[in-house]
Amino acid sequence: MKNHGIEISNLHKNFHDIQALKGVSFKIADAGLYGLIGPNGAGKTTLLKCVSSLLVPSSGEVCINSDTVSPKNFAVRRKIGFLPEDSGLYEKLSAKEFLHIMAGMHGIPKEERKRKVKDVVDFVGITYPPNKVVKYLSTGQRRLLLFASILLHDPEILILDESLSGLDPINREHITRLMRKLAKDRIVLFSTHILADIWRLCKRIFVLNHGELIVEDHPENILARMSDNSYFITSKTELETIKDYLDNLPNVSVISIQDDKLLFKIEEMVPITEIIKGIMNKFNVESFGPNVPDLDQIFTRMVTAT
Ligand SMILES: Nc1ncnc2c1ncn2[C@@H]1O[C@H](COP(=O)(O)OP(=O)(O)OP(=O)(O)O)[C@@H](O)[C@H]1O
Ligand SMILES: [Mg+2]
């Protein structure tokens, strides 16, 4: 049976004596957003370029819908839209000229190019004049132009290297919304150093360190694992009342009440779902979750634990 999506098998990539990827394997089958994180030099760009056929692996392979990715496999290349970390723009052209040239390079017939360019410009929300020369575009304007250019050929799979970096919060939110929209019916794999959003955005997170995949999991599992078994609750009920209830449970200890949050810790092996069910039956709980004070701290813990 044909496998749908991306399948990476035992991928190695060496640059002379540098082992940038040391046997990375994972599969992504369903549409959605998938985050790739890891320290500088971990191998993220190398991995994304191998998936997009811009680099040839030293060994191992990447398959898209069971078809091996290679620079010569144009059928599979057409399925991918790759947004590079460093700009792939032609500085002297206008934004519109750039999109028309890219449309030509993707083999879009001349008579369709105008409409196609308009569609992607509208979709990504480019509002600056289309005759503006690329050299004079701001970082945010460039990112939108690049984004538009990788959508011209309707790729099934999007590979985005640092699509959110260097943007102000408004543009970041704008690009995030685009990524979410696109991920409704496509696989979108993106690398980022911006940890704040990925926990709520991604179906799964991949952590690379020194060329190896050290963690692959759902965001909530990573958060729970890294929270040291401590959890928070906010509630309309007087938190002191919930504290009294928890104090009487075995293997549970209340850490503190901070403003509107009650923090508690459970012994390992105690199922958190049972505890939460018990609290919800008795009290009016507004929210609860693993108590993760600092996302950067989680990242540091993940990459220094290996
Ligand atoms: N073309 C190349 N020639 C030689 N070494 C390279 C080349 N490309 C990448 N490397 C090396 O491979 C390793 C992984 O680099 P890569 O760019 O994939 O990391 P990254 O995770 O994307 O880092 P960053 O977060 O800084 O973008 C680094 O040691 C880097 O120096
Ligand atoms: Mg990189």
Short mmCIF file of N, CA, C and O and ligand atoms in Angstrom, two decimals, residues 41 44-46 85 161-162 191 193, ligand 2:
data_model
loop_
_atom_site.label_atom_id
_atom_site.label_comp_id
_atom_site.label_asym_id
_atom_site.label_seq_id
_atom_site.Cartn_x
_atom_site.Cartn_y
_atom_site.Cartn_z
N GLY A 41 22.73 24.86 14.91
CA GLY A 41 23.68 23.83 14.45
C GLY A 41 23.20 22.41 14.68
O GLY A 41 23.93 21.45 14.41
N LYS A 44 18.67 21.22 11.72
CA LYS A 44 17.29 21.46 11.26
C LYS A 44 17.25 21.84 9.77
O LYS A 44 16.52 21.24 8.98
N THR A 45 18.06 22.85 9.41
CA THR A 45 18.07 23.29 8.01
C THR A 45 18.53 22.16 7.10
O THR A 45 17.94 21.92 6.04
N THR A 46 19.54 21.43 7.54
CA THR A 46 20.04 20.30 6.74
C THR A 46 18.92 19.29 6.51
O THR A 46 18.70 18.82 5.39
N GLU A 85 15.50 29.51 4.94
CA GLU A 85 15.85 30.32 6.12
C GLU A 85 16.47 31.64 5.67
O GLU A 85 16.12 32.71 6.14
N ASP A 161 11.51 26.83 6.75
CA ASP A 161 12.67 26.95 7.64
C ASP A 161 12.63 28.34 8.29
O ASP A 161 12.82 29.34 7.61
N GLU A 162 12.37 28.37 9.57
CA GLU A 162 12.34 29.62 10.34
C GLU A 162 11.37 30.64 9.75
O GLU A 162 11.71 31.81 9.60
N SER A 191 10.56 24.72 11.04
CA SER A 191 11.54 24.84 12.13
C SER A 191 11.37 26.20 12.77
O SER A 191 10.95 27.17 12.11
N HIS A 193 12.78 28.79 16.38
CA HIS A 193 13.38 28.99 17.71
C HIS A 193 12.37 29.67 18.62
O HIS A 193 12.67 29.94 19.78
MG MG B 2 18.88 26.51 10.33
#
